[in-house]
mmCIF file of C-alpha atoms and ligand atoms in Angstrom:
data_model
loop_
_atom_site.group_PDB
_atom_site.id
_atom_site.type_symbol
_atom_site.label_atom_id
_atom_site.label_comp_id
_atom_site.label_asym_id
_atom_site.label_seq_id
_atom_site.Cartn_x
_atom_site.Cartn_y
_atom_site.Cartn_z
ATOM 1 C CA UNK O 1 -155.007 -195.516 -76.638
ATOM 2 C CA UNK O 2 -154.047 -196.134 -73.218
ATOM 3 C CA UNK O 3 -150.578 -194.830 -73.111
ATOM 4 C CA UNK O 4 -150.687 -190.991 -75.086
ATOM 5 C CA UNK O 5 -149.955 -188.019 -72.948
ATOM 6 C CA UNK O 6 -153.819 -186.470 -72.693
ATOM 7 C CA UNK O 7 -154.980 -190.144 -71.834
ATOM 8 C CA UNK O 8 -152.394 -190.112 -68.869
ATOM 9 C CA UNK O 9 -153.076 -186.548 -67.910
ATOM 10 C CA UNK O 10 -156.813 -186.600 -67.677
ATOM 11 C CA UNK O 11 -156.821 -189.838 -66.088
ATOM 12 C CA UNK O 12 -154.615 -188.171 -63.175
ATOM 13 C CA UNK O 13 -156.698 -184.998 -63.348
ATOM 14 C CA UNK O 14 -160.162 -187.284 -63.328
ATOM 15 C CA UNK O 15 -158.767 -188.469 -60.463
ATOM 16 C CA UNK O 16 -157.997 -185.810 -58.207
ATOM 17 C CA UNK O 17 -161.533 -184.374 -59.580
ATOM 18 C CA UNK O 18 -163.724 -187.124 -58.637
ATOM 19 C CA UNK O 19 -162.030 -188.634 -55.622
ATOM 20 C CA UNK O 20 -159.822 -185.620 -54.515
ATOM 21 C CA UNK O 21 -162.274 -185.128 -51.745
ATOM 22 C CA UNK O 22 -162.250 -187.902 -49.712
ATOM 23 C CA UNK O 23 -160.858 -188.077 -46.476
ATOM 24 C CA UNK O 24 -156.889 -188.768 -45.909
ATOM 25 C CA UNK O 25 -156.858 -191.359 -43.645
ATOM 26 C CA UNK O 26 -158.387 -190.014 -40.501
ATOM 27 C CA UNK O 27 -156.370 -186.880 -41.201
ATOM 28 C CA UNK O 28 -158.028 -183.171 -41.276
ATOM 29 C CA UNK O 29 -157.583 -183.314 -44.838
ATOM 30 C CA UNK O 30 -158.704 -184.362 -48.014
ATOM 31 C CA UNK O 31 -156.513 -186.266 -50.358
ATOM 32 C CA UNK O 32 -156.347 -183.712 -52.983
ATOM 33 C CA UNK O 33 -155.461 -181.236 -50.141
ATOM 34 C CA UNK O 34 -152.970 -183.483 -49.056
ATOM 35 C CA UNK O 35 -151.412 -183.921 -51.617
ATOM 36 C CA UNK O 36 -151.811 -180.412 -53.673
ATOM 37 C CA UNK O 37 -150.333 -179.307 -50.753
ATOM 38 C CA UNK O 38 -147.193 -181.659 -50.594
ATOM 39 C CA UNK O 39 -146.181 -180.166 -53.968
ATOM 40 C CA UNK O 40 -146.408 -176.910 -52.822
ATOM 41 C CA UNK O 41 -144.144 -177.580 -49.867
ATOM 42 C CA UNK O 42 -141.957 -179.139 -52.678
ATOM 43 C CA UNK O 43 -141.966 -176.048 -54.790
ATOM 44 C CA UNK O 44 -141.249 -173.925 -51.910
ATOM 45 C CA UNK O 45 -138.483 -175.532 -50.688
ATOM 46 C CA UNK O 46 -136.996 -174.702 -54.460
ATOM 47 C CA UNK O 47 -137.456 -178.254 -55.186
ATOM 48 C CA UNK O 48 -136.889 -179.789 -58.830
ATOM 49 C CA UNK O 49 -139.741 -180.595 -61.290
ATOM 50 C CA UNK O 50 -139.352 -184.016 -60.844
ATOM 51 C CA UNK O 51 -139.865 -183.656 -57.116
ATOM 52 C CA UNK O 52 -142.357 -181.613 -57.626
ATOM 53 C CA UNK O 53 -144.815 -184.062 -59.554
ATOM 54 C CA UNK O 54 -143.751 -186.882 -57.329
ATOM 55 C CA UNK O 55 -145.283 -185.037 -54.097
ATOM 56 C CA UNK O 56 -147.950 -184.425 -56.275
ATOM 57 C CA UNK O 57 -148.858 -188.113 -57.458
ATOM 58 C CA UNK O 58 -147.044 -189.904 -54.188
ATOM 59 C CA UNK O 59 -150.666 -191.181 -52.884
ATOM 60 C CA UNK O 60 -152.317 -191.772 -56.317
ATOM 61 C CA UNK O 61 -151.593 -195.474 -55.181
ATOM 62 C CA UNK O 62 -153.961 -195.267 -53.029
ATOM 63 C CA UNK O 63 -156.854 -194.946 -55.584
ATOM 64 C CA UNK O 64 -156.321 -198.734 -56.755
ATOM 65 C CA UNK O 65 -159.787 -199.202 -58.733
ATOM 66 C CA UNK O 66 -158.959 -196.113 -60.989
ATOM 67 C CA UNK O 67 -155.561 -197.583 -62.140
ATOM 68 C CA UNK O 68 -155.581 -200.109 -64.995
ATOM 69 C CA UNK O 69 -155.247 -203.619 -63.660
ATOM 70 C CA UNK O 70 -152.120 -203.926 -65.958
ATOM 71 C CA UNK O 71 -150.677 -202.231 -63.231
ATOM 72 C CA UNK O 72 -151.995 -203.438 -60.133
ATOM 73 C CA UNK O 73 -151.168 -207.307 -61.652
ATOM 74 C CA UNK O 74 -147.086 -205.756 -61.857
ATOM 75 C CA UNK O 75 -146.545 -205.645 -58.367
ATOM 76 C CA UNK O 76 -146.088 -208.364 -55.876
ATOM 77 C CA UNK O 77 -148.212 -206.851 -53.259
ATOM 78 C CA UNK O 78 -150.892 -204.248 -53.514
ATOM 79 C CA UNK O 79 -149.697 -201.500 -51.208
ATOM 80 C CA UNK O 80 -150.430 -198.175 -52.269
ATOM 81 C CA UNK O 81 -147.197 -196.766 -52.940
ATOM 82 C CA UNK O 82 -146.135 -200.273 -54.691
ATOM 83 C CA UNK O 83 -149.658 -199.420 -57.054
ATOM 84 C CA UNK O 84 -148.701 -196.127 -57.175
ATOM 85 C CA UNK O 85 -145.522 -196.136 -58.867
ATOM 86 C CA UNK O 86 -145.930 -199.382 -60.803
ATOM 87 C CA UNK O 87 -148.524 -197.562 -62.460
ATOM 88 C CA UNK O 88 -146.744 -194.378 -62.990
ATOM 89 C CA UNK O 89 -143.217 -196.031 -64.560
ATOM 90 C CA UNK O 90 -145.463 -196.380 -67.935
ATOM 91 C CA UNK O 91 -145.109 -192.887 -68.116
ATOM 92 C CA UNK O 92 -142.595 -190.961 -65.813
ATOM 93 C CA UNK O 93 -139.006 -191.237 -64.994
ATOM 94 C CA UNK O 94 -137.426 -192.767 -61.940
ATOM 95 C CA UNK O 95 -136.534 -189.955 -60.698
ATOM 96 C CA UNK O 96 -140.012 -189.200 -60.226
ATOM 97 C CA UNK O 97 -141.527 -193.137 -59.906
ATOM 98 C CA UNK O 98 -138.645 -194.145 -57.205
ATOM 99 C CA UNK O 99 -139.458 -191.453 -54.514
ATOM 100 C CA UNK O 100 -142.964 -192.747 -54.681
ATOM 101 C CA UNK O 101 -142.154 -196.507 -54.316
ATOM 102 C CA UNK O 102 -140.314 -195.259 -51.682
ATOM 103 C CA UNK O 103 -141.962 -192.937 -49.661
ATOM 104 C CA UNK O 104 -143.798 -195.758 -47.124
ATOM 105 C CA UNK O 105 -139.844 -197.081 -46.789
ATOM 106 C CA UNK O 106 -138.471 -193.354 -46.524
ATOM 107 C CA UNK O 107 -141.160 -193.056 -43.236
ATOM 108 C CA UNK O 108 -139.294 -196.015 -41.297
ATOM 109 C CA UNK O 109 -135.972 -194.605 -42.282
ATOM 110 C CA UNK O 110 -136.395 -191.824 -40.878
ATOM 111 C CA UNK O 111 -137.293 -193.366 -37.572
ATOM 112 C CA UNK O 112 -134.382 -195.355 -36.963
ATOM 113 C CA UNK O 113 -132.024 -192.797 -38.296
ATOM 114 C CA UNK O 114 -133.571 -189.469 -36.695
ATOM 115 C CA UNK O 115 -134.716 -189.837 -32.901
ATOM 116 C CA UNK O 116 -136.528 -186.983 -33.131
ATOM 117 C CA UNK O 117 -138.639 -187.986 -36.542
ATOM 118 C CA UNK O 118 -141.179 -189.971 -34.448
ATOM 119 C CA UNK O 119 -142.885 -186.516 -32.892
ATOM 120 C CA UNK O 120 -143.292 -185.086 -36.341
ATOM 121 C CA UNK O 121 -145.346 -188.077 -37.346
ATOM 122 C CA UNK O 122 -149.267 -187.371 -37.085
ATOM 123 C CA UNK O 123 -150.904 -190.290 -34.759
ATOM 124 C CA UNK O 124 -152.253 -191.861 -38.390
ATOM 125 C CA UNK O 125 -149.058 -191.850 -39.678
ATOM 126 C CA UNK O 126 -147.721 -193.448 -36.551
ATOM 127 C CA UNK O 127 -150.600 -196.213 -36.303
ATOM 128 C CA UNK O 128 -149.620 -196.808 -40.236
ATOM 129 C CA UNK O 129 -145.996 -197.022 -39.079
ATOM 130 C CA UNK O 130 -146.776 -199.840 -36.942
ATOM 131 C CA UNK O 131 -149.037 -201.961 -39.502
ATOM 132 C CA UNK O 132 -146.056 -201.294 -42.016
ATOM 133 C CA UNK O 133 -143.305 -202.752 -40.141
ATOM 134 C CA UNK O 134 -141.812 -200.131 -37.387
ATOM 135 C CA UNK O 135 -138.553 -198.487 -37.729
ATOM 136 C CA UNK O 136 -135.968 -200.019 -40.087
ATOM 137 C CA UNK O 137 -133.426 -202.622 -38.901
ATOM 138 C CA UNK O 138 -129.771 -201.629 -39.118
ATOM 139 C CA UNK O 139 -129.578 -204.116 -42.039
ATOM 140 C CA UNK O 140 -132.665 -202.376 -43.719
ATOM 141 C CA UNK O 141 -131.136 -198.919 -43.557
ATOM 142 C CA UNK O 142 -128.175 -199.866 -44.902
ATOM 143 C CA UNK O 143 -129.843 -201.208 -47.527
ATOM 144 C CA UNK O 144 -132.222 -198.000 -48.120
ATOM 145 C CA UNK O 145 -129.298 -195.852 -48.193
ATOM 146 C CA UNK O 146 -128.184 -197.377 -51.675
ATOM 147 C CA UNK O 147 -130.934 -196.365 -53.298
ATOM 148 C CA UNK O 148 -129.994 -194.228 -55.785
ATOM 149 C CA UNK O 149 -132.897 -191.306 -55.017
ATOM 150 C CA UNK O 150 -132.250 -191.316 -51.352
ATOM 151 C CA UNK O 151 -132.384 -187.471 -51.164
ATOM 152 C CA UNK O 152 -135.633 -187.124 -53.407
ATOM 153 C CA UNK O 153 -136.948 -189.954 -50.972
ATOM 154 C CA UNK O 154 -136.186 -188.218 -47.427
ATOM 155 C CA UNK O 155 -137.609 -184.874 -48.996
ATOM 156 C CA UNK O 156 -140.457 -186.760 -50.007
ATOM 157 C CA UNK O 157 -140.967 -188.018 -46.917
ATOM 158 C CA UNK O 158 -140.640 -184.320 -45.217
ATOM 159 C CA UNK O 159 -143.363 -183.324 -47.063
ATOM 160 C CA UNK O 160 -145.907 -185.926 -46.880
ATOM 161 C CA UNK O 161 -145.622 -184.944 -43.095
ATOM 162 C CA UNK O 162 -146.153 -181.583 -43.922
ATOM 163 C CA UNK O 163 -148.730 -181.646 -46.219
ATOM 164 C CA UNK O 164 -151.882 -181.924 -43.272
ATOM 165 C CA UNK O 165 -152.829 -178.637 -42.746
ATOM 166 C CA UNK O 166 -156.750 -177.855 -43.016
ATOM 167 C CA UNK O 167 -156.465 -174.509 -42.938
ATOM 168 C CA UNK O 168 -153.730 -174.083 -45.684
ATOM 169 C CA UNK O 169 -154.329 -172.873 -49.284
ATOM 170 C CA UNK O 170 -152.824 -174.065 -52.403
ATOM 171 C CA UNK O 171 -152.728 -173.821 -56.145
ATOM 172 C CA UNK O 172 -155.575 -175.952 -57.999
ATOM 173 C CA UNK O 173 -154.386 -179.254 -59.797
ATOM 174 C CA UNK O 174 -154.891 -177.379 -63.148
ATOM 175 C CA UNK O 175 -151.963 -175.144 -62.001
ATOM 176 C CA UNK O 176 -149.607 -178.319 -62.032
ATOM 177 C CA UNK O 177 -151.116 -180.131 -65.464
ATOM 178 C CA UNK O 178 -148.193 -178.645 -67.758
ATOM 179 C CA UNK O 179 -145.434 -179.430 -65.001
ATOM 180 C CA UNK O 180 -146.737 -182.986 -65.116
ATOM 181 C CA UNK O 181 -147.122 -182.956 -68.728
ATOM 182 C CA UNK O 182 -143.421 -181.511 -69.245
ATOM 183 C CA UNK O 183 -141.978 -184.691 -66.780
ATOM 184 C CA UNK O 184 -143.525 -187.308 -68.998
ATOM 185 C CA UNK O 185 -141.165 -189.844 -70.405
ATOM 186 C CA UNK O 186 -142.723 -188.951 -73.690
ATOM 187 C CA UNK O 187 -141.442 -185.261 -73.354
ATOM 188 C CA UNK O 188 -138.326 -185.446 -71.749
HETATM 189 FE FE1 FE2 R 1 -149.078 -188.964 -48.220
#
């Protein structure tokens, strides 16, 4: 069975096990640093469960040959947070899917909104900025702004651009399991 809890679980844990140390995308940390480390910044900021597991999973998108091709065939383009969520909707609410769709979107948002949001970016996240379209349009952020998880975006967003530090520590991905477990469609 492709769709029980445990098969969903360890495929996620697998995941982070096996690939979790690769590099981020020419930042100073690994993936599963990166994003271990964007739930924690969730957490701290007193941040819902929801929230929680979506900083957790927001990049698994960007592991496309360890999600089933059921969901890579879903979407009409194969960007990683596109992958990411249309694989995760199987299983997890939109509260926790959305944010991930999102959290590319949530990055140009930010730019044309905020003035300031450009110096927080890291120069990857700027040279992926460019290659995903700039800064929204006025159209485009009026559009963004209907979304119905604009918050859980934006905070999203604030931590993906926290979560690069190579010197900080955070919990293990076994720490999270029952969190993720406990925001499963199936359970909830
Ligand atoms: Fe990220």
């Amino acid at each position: 069975m492709t769709n029980t809890p445990e098969y969903i679980l360890d495929l996620i844990e697998d995941i982070f096990e096996r690939r979790g140390a690769e590099s981020y995308l020419g930042e100073e940390v690994t993936m599963a640093q990166h994003m271990l480390q964007a739930a924690q910044c969730a957490e701290e900021a007193g941040a819902d469960n929801s929230q929680i597991v979506a900083a957790l999973l927001h990049d698994i998108g960007h592991y496309k040959n360890e999600i089933p091709e059921s969901s890579l065939v879903k979407g009409i383009n194969n960007f990683h947070e596109e992958a990411g969520a249309n694989f995760l909707e199987e299983y997890f609410p939109a509260s926790v899917v959305e944010p991930i769709r999102q959290h590319v979107s949530a990055k140009r948002y930010l730019c044309a909104v905020q003035p300031d949001y450009f110096e927080l970016l890291s120069s990857a996240s700027i040279h992926t900025l460019n290659l995903q379209g700039g800064p929204m349009s006025e159209y485009e952020v009026r559009e963004f702004e209907k979304n119905d998880y604009l918050e859980q975006c934006v905070n999203l967003r604030h931590w993906d651009e926290e979560a690069k530090d190579p010197n900080k520590q955070c919990p293990p991905f076994s720490y999270y399991r029952s969190l993720i477990e406990a925001q499963l469609i199936s359970n909830i």
